[in-house]
């Protein structure tokens, strides 16, 4: 029994590439605080702490993962942070908080 070809027939209409889907939903946003790569995610298996409001982003909650592309240190992806979507959009009106820095242990300490 011959197998059926899964290739697109020559006469069929071409399906355009969905760039949003191909890039994993990542976009680049310019703002007064620099250029950011932004990816909206459905939620993961662990909790994160939002740098905008210093509140937890619970596991399974849709949120934004963002990192700077124009960081002078060149660290980029290593410095990505998980933000509430509203906090990321409001980052120009309010900066990152450090309220929890005193109660959270630092790396290497």
Coordinates of N, CA and C in Angstrom, one line a residue:
X1 N 0.9 -1.2 0.0 CA 0.0 0.0 0.0 C 0.9 1.2 0.0
X2 N 0.7 2.1 -0.9 CA 1.5 3.3 -1.0 C 1.1 4.4 0.0
X3 N 2.1 5.1 0.6 CA 1.8 6.1 1.5 C 1.4 7.4 0.8
X4 N 0.6 8.1 1.5 CA 0.1 9.4 0.9 C 1.1 10.5 1.3
X5 N 1.4 11.3 0.3 CA 2.4 12.4 0.6 C 1.7 13.5 1.4
X6 N 2.5 14.1 2.4 CA 2.0 15.1 3.2 C 2.4 16.5 2.7
X7 N 3.1 16.5 1.6 CA 3.5 17.8 1.1 C 2.3 18.6 0.5
X8 N 2.5 19.9 0.5 CA 1.4 20.8 0.0 C 1.4 20.6 -1.6
X9 N 0.2 20.3 -2.1 CA 0.1 20.2 -3.5 C 0.4 21.5 -4.2
X10 N 1.0 21.4 -5.4 CA 1.4 22.5 -6.2 C 0.3 23.5 -6.4
X11 N -0.9 23.1 -6.6 CA -2.0 24.0 -6.9 C -2.6 24.6 -5.7
X12 N -2.2 24.2 -4.5 CA -2.8 24.7 -3.2 C -2.3 26.1 -2.9
X13 N -3.1 26.8 -2.2 CA -2.8 28.2 -1.8 C -1.7 28.2 -0.8
X14 N -0.8 29.2 -0.9 CA 0.3 29.3 0.0 C -0.2 29.9 1.3
X15 N 0.3 29.3 2.4 CA -0.1 29.8 3.8 C 1.0 30.7 4.3
X16 N 0.7 31.9 4.6 CA 1.7 32.9 5.0 C 2.2 32.5 6.4
X17 N 3.5 32.8 6.7 CA 4.1 32.5 7.9 C 3.5 33.4 9.0
X18 N 3.1 32.8 10.1 CA 2.7 33.6 11.3 C 3.9 34.0 12.1
X19 N 4.4 35.2 12.0 CA 5.6 35.6 12.6 C 5.4 35.6 14.1
X20 N 4.3 36.0 14.6 CA 4.1 36.0 16.1 C 4.2 34.6 16.7
X21 N 3.7 33.6 16.0 CA 3.8 32.2 16.4 C 5.2 31.7 16.3
X22 N 5.9 32.0 15.2 CA 7.2 31.6 14.9 C 8.2 32.1 15.9
X23 N 8.0 33.3 16.4 CA 9.0 33.9 17.4 C 8.6 33.6 18.8
X24 N 7.6 32.8 19.0 CA 7.2 32.5 20.4 C 6.5 33.6 21.0
X25 N 5.9 34.5 20.3 CA 5.2 35.7 20.8 C 6.1 36.8 21.3
X26 N 7.4 36.7 21.0 CA 8.3 37.8 21.5 C 8.2 39.0 20.6
X27 N 8.2 40.2 21.3 CA 8.2 41.4 20.6 C 9.3 42.3 21.2
X28 N 9.7 43.3 20.4 CA 10.6 44.3 20.9 C 9.9 45.6 21.1
X29 N 10.0 46.2 22.3 CA 9.4 47.4 22.6 C 10.4 48.5 23.0
X30 N 10.3 49.7 22.4 CA 11.1 50.8 22.8 C 10.4 51.7 23.8
X31 N 11.1 52.1 24.8 CA 10.5 53.0 25.8 C 11.5 54.0 26.3
X32 N 11.2 54.9 27.1 CA 12.1 55.9 27.7 C 13.2 55.2 28.5
X33 N 12.9 54.0 29.0 CA 13.9 53.3 29.8 C 14.7 52.3 29.0
X34 N 14.6 52.3 27.7 CA 15.4 51.5 26.8 C 14.6 50.5 26.0
X35 N 15.3 49.6 25.4 CA 14.6 48.6 24.5 C 14.5 47.3 25.2
X36 N 13.3 46.7 25.2 CA 13.0 45.5 25.9 C 12.5 44.4 24.9
X37 N 12.9 43.2 25.2 CA 12.3 42.1 24.5 C 11.2 41.6 25.5
X38 N 10.0 41.5 25.0 CA 8.8 41.1 25.8 C 8.1 39.9 25.3
X39 N 7.8 39.0 26.2 CA 7.1 37.7 25.8 C 6.0 37.5 26.8
X40 N 4.8 37.4 26.3 CA 3.7 37.1 27.2 C 3.6 35.6 27.4
X41 N 3.5 35.1 28.6 CA 3.5 33.7 28.9 C 2.2 33.3 29.7
X42 N 1.7 32.1 29.5 CA 0.5 31.7 30.2 C 0.7 31.4 31.7
X43 N 1.9 31.1 32.1 CA 2.2 30.8 33.5 C 3.0 29.6 33.6
X44 N 3.8 29.5 34.6 CA 4.7 28.4 34.8 C 4.3 27.6 36.0
X45 N 5.3 26.8 36.4 CA 5.0 25.9 37.5 C 5.6 26.4 38.8
X46 N 6.1 27.6 38.8 CA 6.6 28.2 40.1 C 6.2 29.6 40.2
X47 N 6.4 30.1 41.4 CA 6.1 31.5 41.7 C 7.3 32.4 41.4
X48 N 7.0 33.6 41.0 CA 8.0 34.6 40.7 C 7.7 35.9 41.5
X49 N 8.6 36.8 41.6 CA 8.4 38.1 42.3 C 8.5 39.2 41.2
X50 N 7.4 39.9 41.1 CA 7.3 41.0 40.1 C 8.2 42.2 40.6
X51 N 9.1 42.6 39.7 CA 10.0 43.8 40.1 C 9.3 45.1 40.1
X52 N 8.1 45.2 39.6 CA 7.3 46.4 39.5 C 6.6 46.7 40.8
X53 N 6.0 45.7 41.4 CA 5.2 45.9 42.6 C 5.8 45.1 43.8
X54 N 6.8 44.3 43.6 CA 7.4 43.4 44.6 C 6.4 42.5 45.2
X55 N 5.4 42.1 44.5 CA 4.4 41.1 44.9 C 4.6 39.8 44.1
X56 N 4.2 38.7 44.7 CA 4.3 37.4 43.9 C 3.5 37.3 42.7
X57 N 4.1 36.7 41.7 CA 3.3 36.3 40.5 C 3.1 34.8 40.7
X58 N 1.9 34.4 41.1 CA 1.6 33.0 41.4 C 1.8 32.0 40.2
X59 N 2.2 30.8 40.5 CA 2.3 29.8 39.5 C 1.0 29.6 38.7
X60 N 1.1 29.5 37.4 CA 0.0 29.3 36.5 C -0.7 30.6 36.1
X61 N -0.2 31.8 36.6 CA -0.8 33.1 36.3 C -0.2 33.6 35.0
X62 N -1.0 34.1 34.1 CA -0.4 34.7 32.8 C 0.3 36.0 33.2
X63 N 1.5 36.2 32.6 CA 2.3 37.3 33.0 C 3.2 37.7 31.8
X64 N 4.2 38.6 32.0 CA 5.1 39.0 31.0 C 6.5 38.7 31.5
X65 N 7.3 38.1 30.6 CA 8.8 38.0 30.8 C 9.4 39.0 29.9
X66 N 10.3 39.8 30.5 CA 10.9 40.9 29.8 C 12.4 41.0 30.2
X67 N 13.2 41.4 29.2 CA 14.6 41.7 29.5 C 15.1 42.8 28.5
X68 N 16.1 43.6 29.0 CA 16.6 44.7 28.2 C 17.5 44.2 27.1
X69 N 17.5 44.8 26.0 CA 18.4 44.4 24.9 C 19.5 45.4 24.8
X70 N 19.4 46.6 25.4 CA 20.4 47.6 25.3 C 21.2 47.8 26.7
X71 N 21.2 46.8 27.5 CA 21.9 46.8 28.8 C 23.4 47.0 28.5
X72 N 24.0 48.0 29.2 CA 25.4 48.3 29.0 C 26.3 47.1 29.5
X73 N 25.8 46.3 30.3 CA 26.6 45.1 30.8 C 26.5 44.0 29.8
X74 N 25.5 44.0 28.9 CA 25.4 43.0 27.9 C 24.8 41.7 28.5
X75 N 24.2 41.7 29.6 CA 23.7 40.5 30.3 C 22.4 40.0 29.7
X76 N 21.5 40.9 29.2 CA 20.3 40.6 28.5 C 19.4 39.5 29.1
X77 N 19.5 38.3 28.4 CA 18.6 37.2 28.8 C 18.8 36.8 30.2
X78 N 20.0 36.9 30.7 CA 20.3 36.4 32.1 C 19.5 37.3 33.1
X79 N 19.2 38.6 32.7 CA 18.5 39.5 33.6 C 17.0 39.6 33.3
X80 N 16.5 38.5 32.7 CA 15.0 38.6 32.4 C 14.3 38.5 33.7
X81 N 13.1 39.2 33.7 CA 12.3 39.2 34.9 C 10.9 38.9 34.5
X82 N 10.1 38.4 35.5 CA 8.7 38.0 35.3 C 7.9 39.1 36.0
X83 N 7.1 39.8 35.2 CA 6.3 41.0 35.6 C 4.8 40.6 35.5
X84 N 4.0 41.3 36.4 CA 2.6 41.3 36.1 C 2.4 42.2 34.8
X85 N 1.5 41.9 33.9 CA 1.4 42.6 32.7 C 1.1 44.1 33.0
X86 N 0.2 44.4 34.0 CA -0.1 45.8 34.3 C 1.2 46.5 34.9
X87 N 2.0 45.8 35.6 CA 3.2 46.4 36.2 C 4.2 46.8 35.1
X88 N 4.3 45.9 34.2 CA 5.3 46.1 33.1 C 4.8 47.3 32.3
X89 N 3.5 47.4 32.0 CA 3.0 48.6 31.2 C 3.2 49.9 32.0
X90 N 3.1 49.8 33.3 CA 3.2 51.0 34.2 C 4.7 51.3 34.6
X91 N 5.7 50.6 34.1 CA 7.0 50.8 34.6 C 7.6 52.2 34.4
X92 N 7.0 52.9 33.4 CA 7.5 54.3 33.2 C 7.0 55.3 34.2
X93 N 5.8 54.9 34.8 CA 5.2 55.8 35.9 C 5.8 55.5 37.2
X94 N 6.2 54.2 37.4 CA 6.8 53.8 38.7 C 8.0 52.9 38.4
X95 N 9.0 53.1 39.1 CA 10.2 52.3 38.9 C 10.1 51.0 39.7
X96 N 11.1 50.1 39.5 CA 11.2 48.8 40.2 C 11.3 49.1 41.7
X97 N 10.7 48.3 42.5 CA 10.7 48.5 44.0 C 11.8 47.6 44.6
X98 N 12.2 48.0 45.8 CA 13.3 47.2 46.5 C 12.8 47.0 47.9
X99 N 11.5 47.1 48.1 CA 11.0 46.8 49.5 C 11.3 45.5 50.0
X100 N 11.3 44.5 49.2 CA 11.6 43.1 49.7 C 13.0 42.8 49.7
X101 N 13.9 43.7 49.3 CA 15.4 43.4 49.2 C 15.9 43.1 50.6
X102 N 15.4 43.8 51.6 CA 16.0 43.6 53.0 C 15.6 42.2 53.6
X103 N 14.4 41.7 53.2 CA 14.0 40.4 53.8 C 14.4 39.2 52.9
X104 N 14.8 39.4 51.7 CA 15.2 38.3 50.8 C 16.7 38.1 50.9
X105 N 17.2 36.9 50.9 CA 18.6 36.6 50.9 C 19.2 37.0 49.5
X106 N 20.4 37.4 49.5 CA 21.1 37.7 48.3 C 21.9 36.5 47.8
X107 N 22.2 36.5 46.6 CA 23.0 35.4 46.1 C 24.4 35.4 46.7
X108 N 24.9 34.3 47.0 CA 26.3 34.2 47.6 C 26.4 34.6 49.0
X109 N 25.3 34.9 49.7 CA 25.3 35.3 51.1 C 25.0 34.2 52.0

